[in-house]
Amino acid sequence: MKEHNLIIRYFRNKVLINDLYTNIIQSLSDKDYNSNLKSLFDFREAEFNIDMDEIRIFADNIRKHPSLQTKRIIVFLTHTPNQVVFSNLLESFQKYKRFQIHTVSGIDTAISQFGIKKSVRTLIEEAINNMKSST
């Protein structure tokens, strides 16, 4: 959603740490990527099978990546305790608190964290539904 400075990522079923890392790294090569993008990770249909050491290594790799050095807002859209635990652990492993990570359970709350207009909700839902149907 280039016009709203927002990137949306959708995950479902079993998610491994490499799935997340690959997704993020691939988006860095997108021609529309810029360091000011806010990120919405929709984990509501995902199940994590990741241990704490993997999360710690992932957070460290993200911290060291040269294209991910600027402060940004990241929202994790969650539905289950498993998803909340993952996002909270990831936030706790940030060494420099570069990312403002918010764990929420609804799109309206996610929108308020980004500081964008509520009218964007429909566009976000459409984008997520398009991702669901293409996976």
mmCIF file of C-alpha atoms in Angstrom:
data_model
loop_
_atom_site.group_PDB
_atom_site.id
_atom_site.type_symbol
_atom_site.label_atom_id
_atom_site.label_comp_id
_atom_site.label_asym_id
_atom_site.label_seq_id
_atom_site.Cartn_x
_atom_site.Cartn_y
_atom_site.Cartn_z
ATOM 1 C CA MET A 1 0.000 0.000 0.000
ATOM 2 C CA LYS A 2 2.460 2.510 -1.295
ATOM 3 C CA GLU A 3 0.109 5.485 -0.974
ATOM 4 C CA HIS A 4 -0.181 4.872 2.794
ATOM 5 C CA ASN A 5 3.498 4.048 3.349
ATOM 6 C CA LEU A 6 2.483 0.594 4.556
ATOM 7 C CA ILE A 7 3.643 -2.910 3.760
ATOM 8 C CA ILE A 8 1.347 -5.791 4.665
ATOM 9 C CA ARG A 9 2.604 -9.302 5.225
ATOM 10 C CA TYR A 10 0.259 -12.262 5.634
ATOM 11 C CA PHE A 11 1.168 -15.639 7.143
ATOM 12 C CA ARG A 12 -0.848 -18.784 7.721
ATOM 13 C CA ASN A 13 -0.410 -22.374 8.803
ATOM 14 C CA LYS A 14 2.945 -23.375 10.293
ATOM 15 C CA VAL A 15 5.492 -20.589 10.166
ATOM 16 C CA LEU A 16 9.211 -21.138 10.590
ATOM 17 C CA ILE A 17 11.687 -18.398 11.386
ATOM 18 C CA ASN A 18 13.236 -18.748 7.911
ATOM 19 C CA ASP A 19 9.816 -18.034 6.366
ATOM 20 C CA LEU A 20 9.730 -14.688 8.160
ATOM 21 C CA TYR A 21 13.303 -13.771 7.353
ATOM 22 C CA THR A 22 12.944 -14.714 3.671
ATOM 23 C CA ASN A 23 9.743 -12.684 3.392
ATOM 24 C CA ILE A 24 11.372 -9.602 4.891
ATOM 25 C CA ILE A 25 14.547 -9.886 2.811
ATOM 26 C CA GLN A 26 12.531 -10.346 -0.395
ATOM 27 C CA SER A 27 10.551 -7.194 0.303
ATOM 28 C CA LEU A 28 13.798 -5.221 0.583
ATOM 29 C CA SER A 29 14.475 -5.859 -3.097
ATOM 30 C CA ASP A 30 11.047 -4.569 -4.179
ATOM 31 C CA LYS A 31 11.341 -1.417 -6.297
ATOM 32 C CA ASP A 32 8.799 0.362 -4.059
ATOM 33 C CA TYR A 33 10.564 -0.484 -0.802
ATOM 34 C CA ASN A 34 11.779 2.427 1.275
ATOM 35 C CA SER A 35 13.072 2.685 4.815
ATOM 36 C CA ASN A 36 10.057 4.696 5.999
ATOM 37 C CA LEU A 37 7.538 1.936 5.383
ATOM 38 C CA LYS A 38 5.415 0.816 8.297
ATOM 39 C CA SER A 39 4.816 -2.945 8.503
ATOM 40 C CA LEU A 40 1.701 -4.917 9.328
ATOM 41 C CA PHE A 41 2.261 -8.626 9.915
ATOM 42 C CA ASP A 42 -1.013 -10.554 9.866
ATOM 43 C CA PHE A 43 -0.326 -13.658 11.954
ATOM 44 C CA ARG A 44 -3.977 -14.422 12.797
ATOM 45 C CA GLU A 45 -3.953 -17.688 10.819
ATOM 46 C CA ALA A 46 -0.354 -18.653 11.605
ATOM 47 C CA GLU A 47 1.045 -21.165 14.025
ATOM 48 C CA PHE A 48 4.590 -20.723 15.247
ATOM 49 C CA ASN A 49 6.891 -23.610 15.945
ATOM 50 C CA ILE A 50 9.892 -21.505 16.898
ATOM 51 C CA ASP A 51 12.065 -21.661 19.986
ATOM 52 C CA MET A 52 13.516 -18.735 21.912
ATOM 53 C CA ASP A 53 17.029 -19.156 20.508
ATOM 54 C CA GLU A 54 15.671 -18.925 16.948
ATOM 55 C CA ILE A 55 13.793 -15.737 17.819
ATOM 56 C CA ARG A 56 16.920 -14.271 19.415
ATOM 57 C CA ILE A 57 19.016 -15.072 16.306
ATOM 58 C CA PHE A 58 16.289 -13.695 14.019
ATOM 59 C CA ALA A 59 16.121 -10.438 15.986
ATOM 60 C CA ASP A 60 19.899 -10.138 15.846
ATOM 61 C CA ASN A 61 19.972 -10.744 12.066
ATOM 62 C CA ILE A 62 17.278 -8.117 11.522
ATOM 63 C CA ARG A 63 19.165 -5.665 13.744
ATOM 64 C CA LYS A 64 22.374 -6.129 11.752
ATOM 65 C CA HIS A 65 20.838 -5.948 8.273
ATOM 66 C CA PRO A 66 22.023 -2.719 6.594
ATOM 67 C CA SER A 67 18.629 -1.981 5.016
ATOM 68 C CA LEU A 68 16.807 -2.203 8.343
ATOM 69 C CA GLN A 69 18.658 0.445 10.314
ATOM 70 C CA THR A 70 15.972 3.129 10.537
ATOM 71 C CA LYS A 71 13.315 3.378 13.191
ATOM 72 C CA ARG A 72 9.929 2.134 12.071
ATOM 73 C CA ILE A 73 6.535 1.062 13.321
ATOM 74 C CA ILE A 74 5.692 -2.633 13.166
ATOM 75 C CA VAL A 75 2.303 -4.056 14.106
ATOM 76 C CA PHE A 76 1.673 -7.750 14.656
ATOM 77 C CA LEU A 77 -1.968 -8.656 14.112
ATOM 78 C CA THR A 78 -2.592 -11.724 16.271
ATOM 79 C CA HIS A 79 -5.402 -13.996 17.344
ATOM 80 C CA THR A 80 -3.951 -16.758 19.537
ATOM 81 C CA PRO A 81 -1.671 -16.903 22.578
ATOM 82 C CA ASN A 82 0.998 -18.641 20.458
ATOM 83 C CA GLN A 83 1.134 -15.619 18.143
ATOM 84 C CA VAL A 84 1.185 -13.130 21.006
ATOM 85 C CA VAL A 85 4.037 -14.960 22.722
ATOM 86 C CA PHE A 86 6.097 -14.923 19.513
ATOM 87 C CA SER A 87 5.595 -11.195 18.932
ATOM 88 C CA ASN A 88 6.267 -10.323 22.574
ATOM 89 C CA LEU A 89 9.464 -12.390 22.615
ATOM 90 C CA LEU A 90 10.625 -10.755 19.396
ATOM 91 C CA GLU A 91 10.021 -7.335 20.891
ATOM 92 C CA SER A 92 11.897 -8.251 24.073
ATOM 93 C CA PHE A 93 14.962 -9.359 22.080
ATOM 94 C CA GLN A 94 15.430 -5.961 20.470
ATOM 95 C CA LYS A 95 18.721 -4.614 21.735
ATOM 96 C CA TYR A 96 18.275 -1.000 20.716
ATOM 97 C CA LYS A 97 14.482 -0.701 20.621
ATOM 98 C CA ARG A 98 14.789 0.599 17.063
ATOM 99 C CA PHE A 99 11.399 -0.781 16.124
ATOM 100 C CA GLN A 100 8.161 0.280 17.749
ATOM 101 C CA ILE A 101 6.461 -3.113 17.932
ATOM 102 C CA HIS A 102 2.777 -3.317 18.791
ATOM 103 C CA THR A 103 0.833 -6.544 19.227
ATOM 104 C CA VAL A 104 -2.863 -6.084 18.542
ATOM 105 C CA SER A 105 -5.874 -8.253 17.772
ATOM 106 C CA GLY A 106 -7.865 -6.001 15.447
ATOM 107 C CA ILE A 107 -7.323 -4.020 12.280
ATOM 108 C CA ASP A 108 -8.778 -0.838 13.795
ATOM 109 C CA THR A 109 -6.191 -0.944 16.582
ATOM 110 C CA ALA A 110 -3.439 -1.596 14.038
ATOM 111 C CA ILE A 111 -4.551 1.433 12.029
ATOM 112 C CA SER A 112 -4.466 3.637 15.117
ATOM 113 C CA GLN A 113 -0.878 2.505 15.841
ATOM 114 C CA PHE A 114 0.160 3.604 12.364
ATOM 115 C CA GLY A 115 -1.604 6.948 12.647
ATOM 116 C CA ILE A 116 -3.408 6.522 9.332
ATOM 117 C CA LYS A 117 -7.044 7.212 8.502
ATOM 118 C CA LYS A 118 -9.639 4.625 9.493
ATOM 119 C CA SER A 119 -10.965 4.745 5.942
ATOM 120 C CA VAL A 120 -7.903 2.682 4.963
ATOM 121 C CA ARG A 121 -9.367 -0.315 6.810
ATOM 122 C CA THR A 122 -11.222 -1.540 3.730
ATOM 123 C CA LEU A 123 -8.060 -1.334 1.628
ATOM 124 C CA ILE A 124 -6.092 -3.278 4.243
ATOM 125 C CA GLU A 125 -8.772 -5.961 4.474
ATOM 126 C CA GLU A 126 -8.898 -6.244 0.677
ATOM 127 C CA ALA A 127 -5.117 -6.590 0.491
ATOM 128 C CA ILE A 128 -5.137 -9.317 3.152
ATOM 129 C CA ASN A 129 -8.003 -11.150 1.420
ATOM 130 C CA ASN A 130 -6.082 -11.003 -1.878
ATOM 131 C CA MET A 131 -3.052 -12.528 -0.163
ATOM 132 C CA LYS A 132 -5.216 -15.241 1.392
ATOM 133 C CA SER A 133 -6.664 -16.233 -1.952
ATOM 134 C CA SER A 134 -3.272 -16.308 -3.654
ATOM 135 C CA THR A 135 -1.594 -18.608 -1.128
#
